[in-house]
Amino acid sequence: EETTHFGYQTVKESEKEHKVHEVFEQVAKSYDLMNDAMSMGIHRVWKDIFIERLGPTHGMRLLDMAGGTGDISFRYLKYLAKQPNPQQRQSHVTVSDINQHMLNVGEERARQLGLTVEQLPNASIDWQCADAEKLPFQDDCFTAYTIAFGIRNCTHIDKVLKEAYRVLQPGGRFMCLEFSHLNNEAMQWLYDQYSFQVIPPMGQLLAGQWHAYQYLVESIRRFPRQEQFKDMIENAGFVHASYENLTFGVVSIHSGFKL
């Protein structure tokens, strides 16, 4: 069996899927709290910018992959609610995640926020447990595909990108928000100190999860650099691939189109 990386460990591919699943099962309930703590709230700004770059329009069918707790989808729905919709066009978002625990947290949050099918005018939302590497959706059925802070946890990133391409309609857009790499060595050193010295103890303190957050930090360092990931997006068939660094490259927004 092929091996891959789980953070800095080398593991069998089948083992990685299980280990990643365990991590997100453990952190599901504290995931949003930890995002706030780890990024000092900046992840909210990154996600807002991400949605602005997507520029949702009425009639859009979005697949939000690895979107378990609903953070991106809720922003998408709120963005649409502010746009005039004289033709009463229907929009939709499918929130999909490989981890049912994360989806459960998202569905509960949707109920609390009043973002359920019954309460949404001209928009609908559904939740589906699915693997990004083999999606249960037909070809050409979404107008946009988003994945935020999820793709680095997948075993075969190339398969995820090919599946994203397959389910998008011609003219559809792929967008990914992911931790990336800083170009400034001094700033990267400071960021590394914070990541490895502060985040795992914070995970222990707030969520009782040292190892899960150690993995999350390591997985960020293993993720391809911006130019390399851009090449991967193009290799999957997307055109006009581009990226935009936020906060000096702590995260990047990657984008590509299916012709």
PDB file of C-alpha atoms in Angstrom:
ATOM      1  CA  GLU A   1       0.000   0.000   0.000  1.00  0.00           C
ATOM      2  CA  GLU A   2       1.176   3.540  -0.825  1.00  0.00           C
ATOM      3  CA  THR A   3       2.334   5.799   1.995  1.00  0.00           C
ATOM      4  CA  THR A   4       1.603   9.489   2.535  1.00  0.00           C
ATOM      5  CA  HIS A   5       2.165  12.113   5.222  1.00  0.00           C
ATOM      6  CA  PHE A   6       0.030  12.760   8.276  1.00  0.00           C
ATOM      7  CA  GLY A   7       1.573  15.980   9.523  1.00  0.00           C
ATOM      8  CA  TYR A   8       5.250  15.051   9.813  1.00  0.00           C
ATOM      9  CA  GLN A   9       4.582  11.307  10.163  1.00  0.00           C
ATOM     10  CA  THR A  10       4.671   8.850   7.265  1.00  0.00           C
ATOM     11  CA  VAL A  11       1.604   6.600   7.291  1.00  0.00           C
ATOM     12  CA  LYS A  12      -0.278   4.250   4.959  1.00  0.00           C
ATOM     13  CA  GLU A  13      -2.841   6.056   2.799  1.00  0.00           C
ATOM     14  CA  SER A  14      -5.762   4.181   4.366  1.00  0.00           C
ATOM     15  CA  GLU A  15      -4.438   5.067   7.817  1.00  0.00           C
ATOM     16  CA  LYS A  16      -4.277   8.800   6.993  1.00  0.00           C
ATOM     17  CA  GLU A  17      -7.985   8.960   6.190  1.00  0.00           C
ATOM     18  CA  HIS A  18      -8.788   7.308   9.519  1.00  0.00           C
ATOM     19  CA  LYS A  19      -6.410   9.580  11.453  1.00  0.00           C
ATOM     20  CA  VAL A  20      -7.745  12.779   9.843  1.00  0.00           C
ATOM     21  CA  HIS A  21     -11.276  11.582  10.583  1.00  0.00           C
ATOM     22  CA  GLU A  22     -10.329  11.101  14.243  1.00  0.00           C
ATOM     23  CA  VAL A  23      -8.812  14.592  14.463  1.00  0.00           C
ATOM     24  CA  PHE A  24     -11.966  16.308  13.236  1.00  0.00           C
ATOM     25  CA  GLU A  25     -14.223  14.082  15.298  1.00  0.00           C
ATOM     26  CA  GLN A  26     -12.269  15.195  18.370  1.00  0.00           C
ATOM     27  CA  VAL A  27     -12.251  18.909  17.535  1.00  0.00           C
ATOM     28  CA  ALA A  28     -15.705  19.310  15.911  1.00  0.00           C
ATOM     29  CA  LYS A  29     -17.423  20.972  18.872  1.00  0.00           C
ATOM     30  CA  SER A  30     -14.512  23.306  19.658  1.00  0.00           C
ATOM     31  CA  TYR A  31     -13.462  23.941  16.032  1.00  0.00           C
ATOM     32  CA  ASP A  32     -14.891  27.456  15.658  1.00  0.00           C
ATOM     33  CA  LEU A  33     -13.696  28.543  19.107  1.00  0.00           C
ATOM     34  CA  MET A  34     -10.188  27.307  18.292  1.00  0.00           C
ATOM     35  CA  ASN A  35     -10.206  29.075  14.911  1.00  0.00           C
ATOM     36  CA  ASP A  36     -10.942  32.320  16.739  1.00  0.00           C
ATOM     37  CA  ALA A  37      -8.258  31.690  19.346  1.00  0.00           C
ATOM     38  CA  MET A  38      -5.538  30.513  16.932  1.00  0.00           C
ATOM     39  CA  SER A  39      -5.987  33.333  14.427  1.00  0.00           C
ATOM     40  CA  MET A  40      -7.005  35.979  16.984  1.00  0.00           C
ATOM     41  CA  GLY A  41     -10.262  36.272  15.068  1.00  0.00           C
ATOM     42  CA  ILE A  42      -8.590  37.032  11.730  1.00  0.00           C
ATOM     43  CA  HIS A  43     -10.029  33.859  10.127  1.00  0.00           C
ATOM     44  CA  ARG A  44     -13.377  35.690  10.051  1.00  0.00           C
ATOM     45  CA  VAL A  45     -11.865  38.465   7.933  1.00  0.00           C
ATOM     46  CA  TRP A  46     -10.175  35.932   5.619  1.00  0.00           C
ATOM     47  CA  LYS A  47     -13.497  34.153   5.079  1.00  0.00           C
ATOM     48  CA  ASP A  48     -15.334  37.427   4.443  1.00  0.00           C
ATOM     49  CA  ILE A  49     -12.756  38.385   1.791  1.00  0.00           C
ATOM     50  CA  PHE A  50     -13.013  34.878   0.299  1.00  0.00           C
ATOM     51  CA  ILE A  51     -16.784  35.284  -0.161  1.00  0.00           C
ATOM     52  CA  GLU A  52     -16.330  38.785  -1.594  1.00  0.00           C
ATOM     53  CA  ARG A  53     -13.887  37.380  -4.163  1.00  0.00           C
ATOM     54  CA  LEU A  54     -16.427  34.677  -5.033  1.00  0.00           C
ATOM     55  CA  GLY A  55     -19.067  37.410  -5.448  1.00  0.00           C
ATOM     56  CA  PRO A  56     -22.159  35.178  -5.114  1.00  0.00           C
ATOM     57  CA  THR A  57     -25.056  35.980  -7.446  1.00  0.00           C
ATOM     58  CA  HIS A  58     -28.669  34.836  -7.302  1.00  0.00           C
ATOM     59  CA  GLY A  59     -29.224  31.571  -9.112  1.00  0.00           C
ATOM     60  CA  MET A  60     -25.822  30.192  -8.086  1.00  0.00           C
ATOM     61  CA  ARG A  61     -25.476  26.531  -7.124  1.00  0.00           C
ATOM     62  CA  LEU A  62     -22.557  26.234  -4.721  1.00  0.00           C
ATOM     63  CA  LEU A  63     -20.824  23.114  -3.447  1.00  0.00           C
ATOM     64  CA  ASP A  64     -18.990  24.005  -0.230  1.00  0.00           C
ATOM     65  CA  MET A  65     -16.646  21.075   0.294  1.00  0.00           C
ATOM     66  CA  ALA A  66     -15.126  20.299   3.704  1.00  0.00           C
ATOM     67  CA  GLY A  67     -17.640  22.909   4.848  1.00  0.00           C
ATOM     68  CA  GLY A  68     -18.840  21.010   7.920  1.00  0.00           C
ATOM     69  CA  THR A  69     -19.468  23.735  10.466  1.00  0.00           C
ATOM     70  CA  GLY A  70     -21.101  25.981   7.858  1.00  0.00           C
ATOM     71  CA  ASP A  71     -18.824  29.013   8.176  1.00  0.00           C
ATOM     72  CA  ILE A  72     -18.472  29.577   4.417  1.00  0.00           C
ATOM     73  CA  SER A  73     -22.041  28.594   3.506  1.00  0.00           C
ATOM     74  CA  PHE A  74     -23.599  30.920   6.076  1.00  0.00           C
ATOM     75  CA  ARG A  75     -21.529  33.801   4.714  1.00  0.00           C
ATOM     76  CA  TYR A  76     -22.623  32.888   1.173  1.00  0.00           C
ATOM     77  CA  LEU A  77     -26.308  32.933   2.186  1.00  0.00           C
ATOM     78  CA  LYS A  78     -25.957  36.221   4.076  1.00  0.00           C
ATOM     79  CA  TYR A  79     -24.130  37.803   1.136  1.00  0.00           C
ATOM     80  CA  LEU A  80     -26.952  36.740  -1.224  1.00  0.00           C
ATOM     81  CA  ALA A  81     -29.604  38.063   1.173  1.00  0.00           C
ATOM     82  CA  LYS A  82     -28.112  41.564   0.789  1.00  0.00           C
ATOM     83  CA  GLN A  83     -28.241  41.478  -3.027  1.00  0.00           C
ATOM     84  CA  PRO A  84     -31.400  42.654  -4.829  1.00  0.00           C
ATOM     85  CA  ASN A  85     -33.232  39.762  -6.467  1.00  0.00           C
ATOM     86  CA  PRO A  86     -36.039  41.234  -8.618  1.00  0.00           C
ATOM     87  CA  GLN A  87     -36.453  38.017 -10.629  1.00  0.00           C
ATOM     88  CA  GLN A  88     -36.724  35.903  -7.455  1.00  0.00           C
ATOM     89  CA  ARG A  89     -34.010  33.554  -8.695  1.00  0.00           C
ATOM     90  CA  GLN A  90     -33.396  30.510  -6.512  1.00  0.00           C
ATOM     91  CA  SER A  91     -29.900  29.863  -5.144  1.00  0.00           C
ATOM     92  CA  HIS A  92     -28.612  26.747  -3.453  1.00  0.00           C
ATOM     93  CA  VAL A  93     -25.681  25.536  -1.392  1.00  0.00           C
ATOM     94  CA  THR A  94     -24.726  21.942  -0.692  1.00  0.00           C
ATOM     95  CA  VAL A  95     -22.511  21.723   2.375  1.00  0.00           C
ATOM     96  CA  SER A  96     -20.422  18.592   2.154  1.00  0.00           C
ATOM     97  CA  ASP A  97     -17.889  17.084   4.526  1.00  0.00           C
ATOM     98  CA  ILE A  98     -16.377  13.638   5.008  1.00  0.00           C
ATOM     99  CA  ASN A  99     -17.032  13.953   8.734  1.00  0.00           C
ATOM    100  CA  GLN A 100     -20.617  13.661   9.966  1.00  0.00           C
ATOM    101  CA  HIS A 101     -19.653  15.139  13.365  1.00  0.00           C
ATOM    102  CA  MET A 102     -18.628  18.396  11.663  1.00  0.00           C
ATOM    103  CA  LEU A 103     -21.875  18.444   9.639  1.00  0.00           C
ATOM    104  CA  ASN A 104     -23.914  17.900  12.814  1.00  0.00           C
ATOM    105  CA  VAL A 105     -22.294  20.992  14.342  1.00  0.00           C
ATOM    106  CA  GLY A 106     -23.060  22.977  11.167  1.00  0.00           C
ATOM    107  CA  GLU A 107     -26.704  21.878  10.979  1.00  0.00           C
ATOM    108  CA  GLU A 108     -27.234  22.814  14.619  1.00  0.00           C
ATOM    109  CA  ARG A 109     -25.654  26.233  14.002  1.00  0.00           C
ATOM    110  CA  ALA A 110     -27.905  26.719  10.948  1.00  0.00           C
ATOM    111  CA  ARG A 111     -30.959  26.083  13.140  1.00  0.00           C
ATOM    112  CA  GLN A 112     -29.737  28.558  15.746  1.00  0.00           C
ATOM    113  CA  LEU A 113     -29.067  31.204  13.070  1.00  0.00           C
ATOM    114  CA  GLY A 114     -32.414  30.661  11.354  1.00  0.00           C
ATOM    115  CA  LEU A 115     -30.686  29.529   8.149  1.00  0.00           C
ATOM    116  CA  THR A 116     -32.890  26.517   7.480  1.00  0.00           C
ATOM    117  CA  VAL A 117     -34.849  25.706   4.319  1.00  0.00           C
ATOM    118  CA  GLU A 118     -38.118  26.935   5.879  1.00  0.00           C
ATOM    119  CA  GLN A 119     -36.673  30.323   6.803  1.00  0.00           C
ATOM    120  CA  LEU A 120     -34.652  31.192   3.698  1.00  0.00           C
ATOM    121  CA  PRO A 121     -36.294  33.244   0.951  1.00  0.00           C
ATOM    122  CA  ASN A 122     -35.083  32.236  -2.531  1.00  0.00           C
ATOM    123  CA  ALA A 123     -32.260  30.067  -1.208  1.00  0.00           C
ATOM    124  CA  SER A 124     -31.871  26.523   0.018  1.00  0.00           C
ATOM    125  CA  ILE A 125     -29.218  24.537   1.845  1.00  0.00           C
ATOM    126  CA  ASP A 126     -28.589  20.829   2.181  1.00  0.00           C
ATOM    127  CA  TRP A 127     -25.967  18.806   4.034  1.00  0.00           C
ATOM    128  CA  GLN A 128     -24.224  15.747   2.593  1.00  0.00           C
ATOM    129  CA  CYS A 129     -21.556  13.487   4.021  1.00  0.00           C
ATOM    130  CA  ALA A 130     -19.154  12.837   1.130  1.00  0.00           C
ATOM    131  CA  ASP A 131     -15.514  12.222   0.236  1.00  0.00           C
ATOM    132  CA  ALA A 132     -13.942  15.057  -1.801  1.00  0.00           C
ATOM    133  CA  GLU A 133     -11.947  12.453  -3.772  1.00  0.00           C
ATOM    134  CA  LYS A 134     -15.069  10.634  -5.016  1.00  0.00           C
ATOM    135  CA  LEU A 135     -18.090  12.917  -4.971  1.00  0.00           C
ATOM    136  CA  PRO A 136     -21.608  11.429  -5.260  1.00  0.00           C
ATOM    137  CA  PHE A 137     -22.735  14.236  -7.585  1.00  0.00           C
ATOM    138  CA  GLN A 138     -23.374  14.224 -11.336  1.00  0.00           C
ATOM    139  CA  ASP A 139     -21.086  15.962 -13.825  1.00  0.00           C
ATOM    140  CA  ASP A 140     -21.607  19.678 -14.494  1.00  0.00           C
ATOM    141  CA  CYS A 141     -24.111  20.309 -11.692  1.00  0.00           C
ATOM    142  CA  PHE A 142     -22.620  23.228  -9.672  1.00  0.00           C
ATOM    143  CA  THR A 143     -21.763  26.778 -10.720  1.00  0.00           C
ATOM    144  CA  ALA A 144     -19.174  27.236  -7.955  1.00  0.00           C
ATOM    145  CA  TYR A 145     -17.062  25.017  -5.692  1.00  0.00           C
ATOM    146  CA  THR A 146     -15.444  26.306  -2.506  1.00  0.00           C
ATOM    147  CA  ILE A 147     -13.118  24.548  -0.093  1.00  0.00           C
ATOM    148  CA  ALA A 148     -11.752  26.453   2.910  1.00  0.00           C
ATOM    149  CA  PHE A 149      -9.040  25.022   5.167  1.00  0.00           C
ATOM    150  CA  GLY A 150      -9.903  21.507   4.016  1.00  0.00           C
ATOM    151  CA  ILE A 151      -7.911  20.476   0.977  1.00  0.00           C
ATOM    152  CA  ARG A 152      -4.628  20.035   2.860  1.00  0.00           C
ATOM    153  CA  ASN A 153      -6.247  17.255   4.916  1.00  0.00           C
ATOM    154  CA  CYS A 154      -7.092  15.208   1.810  1.00  0.00           C
ATOM    155  CA  THR A 155      -4.848  12.288   0.863  1.00  0.00           C
ATOM    156  CA  HIS A 156      -4.841  12.864  -2.919  1.00  0.00           C
ATOM    157  CA  ILE A 157      -5.141  16.580  -3.661  1.00  0.00           C
ATOM    158  CA  ASP A 158      -4.988  15.902  -7.413  1.00  0.00           C
ATOM    159  CA  LYS A 159      -8.094  13.685  -7.165  1.00  0.00           C
ATOM    160  CA  VAL A 160      -9.942  16.366  -5.182  1.00  0.00           C
ATOM    161  CA  LEU A 161      -9.172  18.937  -7.892  1.00  0.00           C
ATOM    162  CA  LYS A 162     -10.238  16.586 -10.706  1.00  0.00           C
ATOM    163  CA  GLU A 163     -13.534  15.874  -8.923  1.00  0.00           C
ATOM    164  CA  ALA A 164     -14.101  19.604  -8.402  1.00  0.00           C
ATOM    165  CA  TYR A 165     -13.569  20.087 -12.138  1.00  0.00           C
ATOM    166  CA  ARG A 166     -15.956  17.240 -12.979  1.00  0.00           C
ATOM    167  CA  VAL A 167     -18.916  18.491 -10.908  1.00  0.00           C
ATOM    168  CA  LEU A 168     -18.603  22.124 -12.035  1.00  0.00           C
ATOM    169  CA  GLN A 169     -20.570  23.382 -15.028  1.00  0.00           C
ATOM    170  CA  PRO A 170     -18.639  24.965 -17.905  1.00  0.00           C
ATOM    171  CA  GLY A 171     -17.979  28.537 -16.766  1.00  0.00           C
ATOM    172  CA  GLY A 172     -17.977  27.339 -13.157  1.00  0.00           C
ATOM    173  CA  ARG A 173     -15.448  28.577 -10.638  1.00  0.00           C
ATOM    174  CA  PHE A 174     -13.199  26.701  -8.199  1.00  0.00           C
ATOM    175  CA  MET A 175     -12.092  28.625  -5.123  1.00  0.00           C
ATOM    176  CA  CYS A 176      -9.880  27.459  -2.291  1.00  0.00           C
ATOM    177  CA  LEU A 177      -8.899  29.257   0.917  1.00  0.00           C
ATOM    178  CA  GLU A 178      -5.937  27.560   2.548  1.00  0.00           C
ATOM    179  CA  PHE A 179      -3.013  28.188   4.869  1.00  0.00           C
ATOM    180  CA  SER A 180       0.069  28.915   2.814  1.00  0.00           C
ATOM    181  CA  HIS A 181       3.669  30.078   3.032  1.00  0.00           C
ATOM    182  CA  LEU A 182       5.176  33.447   3.894  1.00  0.00           C
ATOM    183  CA  ASN A 183       7.800  34.867   1.524  1.00  0.00           C
ATOM    184  CA  ASN A 184       9.667  36.718   4.263  1.00  0.00           C
ATOM    185  CA  GLU A 185      12.045  34.436   6.217  1.00  0.00           C
ATOM    186  CA  ALA A 186      12.001  36.470   9.438  1.00  0.00           C
ATOM    187  CA  MET A 187       8.212  36.558   9.466  1.00  0.00           C
ATOM    188  CA  GLN A 188       8.046  32.834   8.643  1.00  0.00           C
ATOM    189  CA  TRP A 189      10.325  32.167  11.644  1.00  0.00           C
ATOM    190  CA  LEU A 190       8.048  34.185  13.942  1.00  0.00           C
ATOM    191  CA  TYR A 191       4.994  32.435  12.523  1.00  0.00           C
ATOM    192  CA  ASP A 192       6.651  29.033  13.087  1.00  0.00           C
ATOM    193  CA  GLN A 193       7.409  29.893  16.713  1.00  0.00           C
ATOM    194  CA  TYR A 194       3.783  30.856  17.279  1.00  0.00           C
ATOM    195  CA  SER A 195       2.453  27.810  15.421  1.00  0.00           C
ATOM    196  CA  PHE A 196       4.527  25.182  17.182  1.00  0.00           C
ATOM    197  CA  GLN A 197       4.946  26.764  20.632  1.00  0.00           C
ATOM    198  CA  VAL A 198       1.520  28.355  21.144  1.00  0.00           C
ATOM    199  CA  ILE A 199      -1.126  26.518  19.122  1.00  0.00           C
ATOM    200  CA  PRO A 200      -0.780  22.934  20.501  1.00  0.00           C
ATOM    201  CA  PRO A 201      -0.825  24.122  24.167  1.00  0.00           C
ATOM    202  CA  MET A 202      -3.798  26.343  23.289  1.00  0.00           C
ATOM    203  CA  GLY A 203      -5.510  23.282  21.800  1.00  0.00           C
ATOM    204  CA  GLN A 204      -4.891  21.442  25.055  1.00  0.00           C
ATOM    205  CA  LEU A 205      -6.185  24.319  27.149  1.00  0.00           C
ATOM    206  CA  LEU A 206      -9.347  25.131  25.171  1.00  0.00           C
ATOM    207  CA  ALA A 207     -10.249  21.752  23.702  1.00  0.00           C
ATOM    208  CA  GLY A 208      -8.197  19.147  25.578  1.00  0.00           C
ATOM    209  CA  GLN A 209      -6.577  18.301  22.224  1.00  0.00           C
ATOM    210  CA  TRP A 210      -2.803  18.771  21.998  1.00  0.00           C
ATOM    211  CA  HIS A 211      -2.105  16.190  19.264  1.00  0.00           C
ATOM    212  CA  ALA A 212      -4.982  17.237  17.006  1.00  0.00           C
ATOM    213  CA  TYR A 213      -3.688  20.802  16.867  1.00  0.00           C
ATOM    214  CA  GLN A 214      -0.080  19.640  16.516  1.00  0.00           C
ATOM    215  CA  TYR A 215      -1.263  17.775  13.401  1.00  0.00           C
ATOM    216  CA  LEU A 216      -3.094  20.848  12.066  1.00  0.00           C
ATOM    217  CA  VAL A 217       0.081  22.938  12.369  1.00  0.00           C
ATOM    218  CA  GLU A 218       2.238  20.249  10.739  1.00  0.00           C
ATOM    219  CA  SER A 219      -0.264  19.756   7.909  1.00  0.00           C
ATOM    220  CA  ILE A 220      -0.004  23.474   7.086  1.00  0.00           C
ATOM    221  CA  ARG A 221       3.779  23.165   6.674  1.00  0.00           C
ATOM    222  CA  ARG A 222       3.403  20.114   4.409  1.00  0.00           C
ATOM    223  CA  PHE A 223       1.000  21.866   2.032  1.00  0.00           C
ATOM    224  CA  PRO A 224       2.447  22.940  -1.366  1.00  0.00           C
ATOM    225  CA  ARG A 225       3.661  26.495  -1.873  1.00  0.00           C
ATOM    226  CA  GLN A 226       1.425  28.949  -3.747  1.00  0.00           C
ATOM    227  CA  GLU A 227       2.982  28.518  -7.223  1.00  0.00           C
ATOM    228  CA  GLN A 228       3.080  24.738  -6.885  1.00  0.00           C
ATOM    229  CA  PHE A 229      -0.586  24.545  -5.874  1.00  0.00           C
ATOM    230  CA  LYS A 230      -1.494  26.897  -8.749  1.00  0.00           C
ATOM    231  CA  ASP A 231       0.200  24.418 -11.130  1.00  0.00           C
ATOM    232  CA  MET A 232      -1.825  21.562  -9.609  1.00  0.00           C
ATOM    233  CA  ILE A 233      -5.062  23.494 -10.215  1.00  0.00           C
ATOM    234  CA  GLU A 234      -4.069  24.018 -13.861  1.00  0.00           C
ATOM    235  CA  ASN A 235      -3.118  20.342 -14.217  1.00  0.00           C
ATOM    236  CA  ALA A 236      -6.674  19.416 -13.174  1.00  0.00           C
ATOM    237  CA  GLY A 237      -7.958  21.340 -16.217  1.00  0.00           C
ATOM    238  CA  PHE A 238      -8.774  24.750 -14.746  1.00  0.00           C
ATOM    239  CA  VAL A 239      -7.867  27.938 -16.630  1.00  0.00           C
ATOM    240  CA  HIS A 240      -7.102  31.501 -15.484  1.00  0.00           C
ATOM    241  CA  ALA A 241      -5.664  30.019 -12.266  1.00  0.00           C
ATOM    242  CA  SER A 242      -4.522  32.700  -9.842  1.00  0.00           C
ATOM    243  CA  TYR A 243      -3.865  33.264  -6.162  1.00  0.00           C
ATOM    244  CA  GLU A 244      -3.977  36.150  -3.722  1.00  0.00           C
ATOM    245  CA  ASN A 245      -1.996  36.191  -0.479  1.00  0.00           C
ATOM    246  CA  LEU A 246      -3.693  37.468   2.671  1.00  0.00           C
ATOM    247  CA  THR A 247      -1.807  38.468   5.853  1.00  0.00           C
ATOM    248  CA  PHE A 248       1.603  38.198   4.088  1.00  0.00           C
ATOM    249  CA  GLY A 249       0.843  34.677   2.829  1.00  0.00           C
ATOM    250  CA  VAL A 250      -0.356  33.098   6.076  1.00  0.00           C
ATOM    251  CA  VAL A 251      -3.304  32.139   3.874  1.00  0.00           C
ATOM    252  CA  SER A 252      -3.954  32.280   0.135  1.00  0.00           C
ATOM    253  CA  ILE A 253      -7.098  32.405  -1.960  1.00  0.00           C
ATOM    254  CA  HIS A 254      -6.716  30.212  -5.058  1.00  0.00           C
ATOM    255  CA  SER A 255      -9.084  30.464  -7.994  1.00  0.00           C
ATOM    256  CA  GLY A 256      -9.611  28.715 -11.332  1.00  0.00           C
ATOM    257  CA  PHE A 257     -12.332  28.403 -13.970  1.00  0.00           C
ATOM    258  CA  LYS A 258     -13.735  25.491 -15.962  1.00  0.00           C
ATOM    259  CA  LEU A 259     -14.291  26.434 -19.600  1.00  0.00           C
TER     260      LEU A 259
END
